[in-house]
Amino acid sequence: MTLRTHGIIFYILISLSTFAAGAITITGSDAVIVIPDKANSWIRQSENTHAGYTGVIEASVGADEKAKAAILAEYFGKVTGQKPAIVNESDVPTGKIKIHVGMTCYVKKNVTGLSELIDDAFIIDTTNGQNIILAGATSWGTEFAVYEFLERYLDIRWLLPGPDGEDVPKAKTIAIQAERITQTPTFFSRLYSGIIRGDQMKWARRNRMHGQINFHHNFVNLFPLKKYGKKHPEFYPEKDGKRVVPEIGDIRWNICFSSQGVIDEAVKNICEYFKANPAAKSYSLGMNDSSLQCECAKCIACDAGKKTFLNENHLSDRYFKWANAVVERVLEKYPDKYFGMLAYHQFIEPPTKIKINEHIVPYFTYDRYRWVKDSAARQTDIKFTAEWAKAAPNLGWYDYFYGTPYAAPRVHFHKMAECYRFARDNNVSAMYGEAYPNFGEGPKLWLALKMQWDVDADVDVLLDDWYRRCVGEKAAGYLKEYFTMWEDIWATKIPDSPWWSDGGHYLAFYLPKYLEVITADDIDKTGELMEKVVANAKTEPQKKRAEALAKTFEYYQSTWELYTADQKSLNLGDPKKTTEAIGCIDRGVDLMEKADARYKMVKEEFEGDAILHQAISIDKMKEYTGTEWGSGWLWKSFDLASSGDARVLARLKSLAKEHSVAGVRKQADFMVKIAEGSLEKIDINGSFEKRDKSRPEGYTYWIKWGKGKISLSKDEVLEGETALLFEGIARGAAIGKLDIEPGSYAIACSYNCPEKVSKDAIVSISAKVLDKEGKELKKFDAVKIKPTEGKWSYIVNIIEVPEKAKMRDVTNMQLFIQADKFEPGEKIYFDQLKLYKL
Ligand SMILES: [Zn+2]
């Protein structure tokens, strides 16, 4: 058995249809579903051992087939109102049409070609009018034969997760074309992560998702610190000439690949794992999620001595030298096992001197949405996939497929199909994606799974089928137009936005900056199309699906509106008149009310719903949480409030006291308290009056690329005698250090750009907390603004200092006043950095 052969087989989707005369027409009561007698299950097992990737021994084959037969019976019942009985082969009644699920004796005796099936492949044979065959070489194959049968003859579609997501047409009888179908998936392993809910998992499985290779971060488990930290420090990386054994709980390290015993110990642990888990097909040799790598002389001697396209050291040779040695020895004992690894960070390029063992499946990590633009980014994927294909007989693709947190449907249907075909032609046999689905993307994940099963399928035929089945004939055209528009926006506008980058291996999914190039017109047009979808959906299930999709659009629309309105406040000068300041407050309150409603919609309506549920919590991705969107407009009034404008202050006070949205109350309350000076202020030398040579006492400077300088100055001062001057800073910060206790804090700082500055210039204020040894425990999100020019203005960040983070006591804090993208000579002064305890 060689992998290469299997590789070739995977690439061919055989769909042979031999048409015999006529079709069979059956009802639920004409047929019985026949499953093998228990005594036959051994034959299945012996066939499995021949099946290449599969080493899976199924302990309870009878029960397993019963479950698949039950799914078949259930849908017969849903469609025709009658469920066929499920019987063991030895109990088949006479006079019924038999639907065989799995390897019954009849199937083994009469169906040819079964021994050639591998993995998820199956045969459906309906040419004999009395015996219909649904059989795979493995349990998975049989299961997929059942799903294919249901889609093909009972016309079922699993469009979206949950009961509303499946389309089940009613019929009195089922017409079954006489034919023989053999299917083998293009990619033998098809897996998406972030599909957490049971109903979503079920949906994905019915659409043929089946991951088969473990490849994730795993050194923490292979070389547990608890077991080896003290006894074998040499297993851990050398840094600056010293072995550094990480502390227990730390995952930011990788092993020393060259140390004595590091192969033996891996072999021993992996063999123990397979002994305890005989059904496991693979073991992960994936690096930890860290770019910390060993610097010992032996490791370095293995390396290619160059940088990767990520501009990190190219270390794949040291890795594969170790991995090949480990795998060869494990295979002596377990010849059918496979080993996944992450082609990531320093291992993102293939080794230069080593051919990779065919039982190792490297997963090349890259954001394949980038195929939408003929760009350097796309060329990088093409080049390195081809290079990996030369080094690795079996290759995996790891994609950053994200649905959530994207706040506009990031669909790229046609380019996706194009890149999958390229993958098929370049040794890629396994697919994985970080999906975290957002079903506002409609058919995206469904189509991906269909194309991974059969990469030569017609994208437009599949999409048209999905639209029509989802919302009905009349609405389908509008739904198609809706997604075509989004596909176009993501293919043409967004790749030209500042959000896009050609560097790195994935795009910044955690930043919604791409929203800035989507126009009001785009939102209006797609919104109108979605309205038409809802208005034209006909049946109850179609209406439910249309309304769910419309709900996802509501989320996209409100996110776009709020985000762009919030951005506008950054580019706005402070109002000088009371009425203008009140206008800004009103605008801010209105936006914050809407932001609150958006947040609640996701928390209360989306969470827990099979279709609407967002796989990444809105609380987790801070840039998308959005509850502060609009607050920038409130702060526009602060200048007048702090100079004692009675009407502005009164308005803020009333908001602080009785507004219904907590975020509004909190911001307004805080503004009032600062304006009136009634908050507890912590002394941090924030007026920069106390000096330590050229710096304010308690502060250090950080200047990236050596561009520009930071100094104390008396030229522009808000209070006291000195302020901090940043001059021509491309990126730099003044960092204040202090002891801290847990609680809510506000960091406020005044700044002044006396002259005009670059349009890209940004001022930000942020903080980190540390433990007493100076180890960073948590970094807070920065508040970033485009600076106002010609006067002193404010920037404020509110943070919550926890008692503990990463299981350690928080004792210290660092404050960052930062400037970015100032051109040479451009000046910004900072004064009155204040830390308030709330
Ligand atoms: Zn080393």
Tab-separated table of N, CA, C and O in Angstrom, residues 459-502:
chain	number	residue	atom	x	y	z
A	459	VAL	N	-20.459	25.138	-9.788
A	459	VAL	CA	-20.777	26.080	-8.705
A	459	VAL	C	-22.153	26.712	-8.909
A	459	VAL	O	-22.959	26.813	-7.975
A	460	ASP	N	-22.435	27.136	-10.146
A	460	ASP	CA	-23.699	27.847	-10.379
A	460	ASP	C	-24.909	26.932	-10.253
A	460	ASP	O	-25.946	27.351	-9.755
A	461	VAL	N	-24.737	25.698	-10.689
A	461	VAL	CA	-25.840	24.745	-10.540
A	461	VAL	C	-26.131	24.531	-9.050
A	461	VAL	O	-27.286	24.562	-8.617
A	462	LEU	N	-25.071	24.365	-8.277
A	462	LEU	CA	-25.255	24.159	-6.840
A	462	LEU	C	-25.892	25.382	-6.178
A	462	LEU	O	-26.839	25.272	-5.404
A	463	LEU	N	-25.369	26.564	-6.509
A	463	LEU	CA	-25.905	27.787	-5.894
A	463	LEU	C	-27.378	27.996	-6.266
A	463	LEU	O	-28.203	28.309	-5.402
A	464	ASP	N	-27.690	27.817	-7.544
A	464	ASP	CA	-29.090	27.994	-7.963
A	464	ASP	C	-30.008	27.032	-7.225
A	464	ASP	O	-31.119	27.391	-6.827
A	465	ASP	N	-29.523	25.815	-7.065
A	465	ASP	CA	-30.305	24.820	-6.330
A	465	ASP	C	-30.534	25.302	-4.889
A	465	ASP	O	-31.650	25.274	-4.379
A	466	TRP	N	-29.477	25.813	-4.266
A	466	TRP	CA	-29.590	26.262	-2.875
A	466	TRP	C	-30.582	27.427	-2.757
A	466	TRP	O	-31.456	27.429	-1.893
A	467	TYR	N	-30.458	28.410	-3.646
A	467	TYR	CA	-31.342	29.583	-3.568
A	467	TYR	C	-32.802	29.165	-3.733
A	467	TYR	O	-33.679	29.613	-3.006
A	468	ARG	N	-33.032	28.308	-4.741
A	468	ARG	CA	-34.390	27.904	-5.065
A	468	ARG	C	-35.001	27.095	-3.919
A	468	ARG	O	-36.128	27.320	-3.497
A	469	ARG	N	-34.211	26.171	-3.410
A	469	ARG	CA	-34.726	25.325	-2.339
A	469	ARG	C	-34.878	26.110	-1.037
A	469	ARG	O	-35.722	25.820	-0.211
A	470	CYS	N	-34.051	27.112	-0.862
A	470	CYS	CA	-34.077	27.874	0.395
A	470	CYS	C	-35.319	28.754	0.495
A	470	CYS	O	-36.016	28.741	1.496
A	471	VAL	N	-35.604	29.523	-0.565
A	471	VAL	CA	-36.680	30.508	-0.452
A	471	VAL	C	-37.750	30.374	-1.545
A	471	VAL	O	-38.668	31.193	-1.616
A	472	GLY	N	-37.615	29.357	-2.385
A	472	GLY	CA	-38.634	29.149	-3.423
A	472	GLY	C	-38.293	29.848	-4.723
A	472	GLY	O	-37.469	30.760	-4.774
A	473	GLU	N	-38.981	29.387	-5.764
A	473	GLU	CA	-38.712	29.819	-7.130
A	473	GLU	C	-38.699	31.342	-7.292
A	473	GLU	O	-37.793	31.930	-7.854
A	474	LYS	N	-39.729	31.986	-6.769
A	474	LYS	CA	-39.937	33.416	-7.030
A	474	LYS	C	-38.902	34.291	-6.311
A	474	LYS	O	-38.427	35.280	-6.864
A	475	ALA	N	-38.569	33.909	-5.088
A	475	ALA	CA	-37.624	34.716	-4.302
A	475	ALA	C	-36.170	34.396	-4.637
A	475	ALA	O	-35.262	35.190	-4.334
A	476	ALA	N	-35.945	33.240	-5.257
A	476	ALA	CA	-34.564	32.762	-5.466
A	476	ALA	C	-33.716	33.755	-6.269
A	476	ALA	O	-32.541	33.966	-5.968
A	477	GLY	N	-34.344	34.382	-7.276
A	477	GLY	CA	-33.603	35.329	-8.111
A	477	GLY	C	-33.059	36.498	-7.294
A	477	GLY	O	-31.924	36.930	-7.492
A	478	TYR	N	-33.876	36.980	-6.355
A	478	TYR	CA	-33.429	38.109	-5.509
A	478	TYR	C	-32.314	37.675	-4.557
A	478	TYR	O	-31.374	38.412	-4.293
A	479	LEU	N	-32.464	36.456	-4.050
A	479	LEU	CA	-31.445	35.964	-3.127
A	479	LEU	C	-30.116	35.784	-3.863
A	479	LEU	O	-29.055	36.103	-3.345
A	480	LYS	N	-30.220	35.308	-5.091
A	480	LYS	CA	-29.013	35.146	-5.906
A	480	LYS	C	-28.355	36.511	-6.146
A	480	LYS	O	-27.145	36.670	-6.001
A	481	GLU	N	-29.197	37.497	-6.468
A	481	GLU	CA	-28.656	38.844	-6.706
A	481	GLU	C	-27.991	39.410	-5.452
A	481	GLU	O	-26.952	40.058	-5.512
A	482	TYR	N	-28.631	39.147	-4.318
A	482	TYR	CA	-28.105	39.605	-3.033
A	482	TYR	C	-26.693	39.057	-2.799
A	482	TYR	O	-25.749	39.813	-2.549
A	483	PHE	N	-26.541	37.739	-2.930
A	483	PHE	CA	-25.222	37.159	-2.678
A	483	PHE	C	-24.228	37.472	-3.797
A	483	PHE	O	-23.024	37.580	-3.546
A	484	THR	N	-24.733	37.642	-5.011
A	484	THR	CA	-23.826	38.021	-6.096
A	484	THR	C	-23.245	39.410	-5.821
A	484	THR	O	-22.069	39.669	-6.061
A	485	MET	N	-24.089	40.297	-5.287
A	485	MET	CA	-23.588	41.638	-4.949
A	485	MET	C	-22.503	41.575	-3.890
A	485	MET	O	-21.473	42.236	-3.985
A	486	TRP	N	-22.762	40.752	-2.873
A	486	TRP	CA	-21.737	40.637	-1.817
A	486	TRP	C	-20.466	39.988	-2.351
A	486	TRP	O	-19.355	40.376	-1.996
A	487	GLU	N	-20.635	39.005	-3.214
A	487	GLU	CA	-19.449	38.347	-3.790
A	487	GLU	C	-18.641	39.379	-4.578
A	487	GLU	O	-17.413	39.404	-4.526
A	488	ASP	N	-19.348	40.264	-5.254
A	488	ASP	CA	-18.697	41.295	-6.033
A	488	ASP	C	-17.994	42.327	-5.138
A	488	ASP	O	-16.863	42.744	-5.407
A	489	ILE	N	-18.660	42.723	-4.071
A	489	ILE	CA	-18.052	43.701	-3.140
A	489	ILE	C	-16.755	43.141	-2.551
A	489	ILE	O	-15.737	43.822	-2.481
A	490	TRP	N	-16.803	41.869	-2.180
A	490	TRP	CA	-15.602	41.258	-1.581
A	490	TRP	C	-14.527	40.963	-2.622
A	490	TRP	O	-13.358	40.776	-2.281
A	491	ALA	N	-14.934	40.902	-3.896
A	491	ALA	CA	-13.944	40.603	-4.933
A	491	ALA	C	-13.339	41.874	-5.523
A	491	ALA	O	-12.218	41.850	-6.019
A	492	THR	N	-14.072	42.984	-5.462
A	492	THR	CA	-13.578	44.175	-6.150
A	492	THR	C	-13.251	45.333	-5.205
A	492	THR	O	-12.179	45.912	-5.281
A	493	LYS	N	-14.152	45.642	-4.281
A	493	LYS	CA	-13.911	46.821	-3.419
A	493	LYS	C	-12.940	46.519	-2.277
A	493	LYS	O	-12.002	47.254	-2.025
A	494	ILE	N	-13.243	45.443	-1.574
A	494	ILE	CA	-12.500	45.201	-0.331
A	494	ILE	C	-11.021	44.883	-0.565
A	494	ILE	O	-10.172	45.357	0.187
A	495	PRO	N	-10.681	44.151	-1.648
A	495	PRO	CA	-9.249	43.935	-1.881
A	495	PRO	C	-8.467	45.232	-2.124
A	495	PRO	O	-7.253	45.259	-1.974
A	496	ASP	N	-9.164	46.310	-2.506
A	496	ASP	CA	-8.469	47.581	-2.698
A	496	ASP	C	-8.540	48.483	-1.471
A	496	ASP	O	-8.121	49.635	-1.517
A	497	SER	N	-9.099	47.979	-0.390
A	497	SER	CA	-9.210	48.810	0.822
A	497	SER	C	-7.929	48.699	1.638
A	497	SER	O	-7.148	47.774	1.450
A	498	PRO	N	-7.717	49.650	2.550
A	498	PRO	CA	-6.508	49.573	3.388
A	498	PRO	C	-6.518	48.351	4.309
A	498	PRO	O	-5.494	47.991	4.863
A	499	TRP	N	-7.685	47.739	4.452
A	499	TRP	CA	-7.773	46.548	5.318
A	499	TRP	C	-7.006	45.364	4.734
A	499	TRP	O	-6.402	44.568	5.442
A	500	TRP	N	-7.040	45.251	3.411
A	500	TRP	CA	-6.376	44.133	2.730
A	500	TRP	C	-4.868	44.202	2.950
A	500	TRP	O	-4.288	45.280	2.978
A	501	SER	N	-4.225	43.052	3.097
A	501	SER	CA	-2.766	43.050	3.104
A	501	SER	C	-2.264	41.854	2.319
A	501	SER	O	-2.917	40.817	2.268
A	502	ASP	N	-1.108	42.008	1.717
A	502	ASP	CA	-0.495	40.895	0.987
A	502	ASP	C	0.448	40.097	1.885
A	502	ASP	O	0.877	39.016	1.531
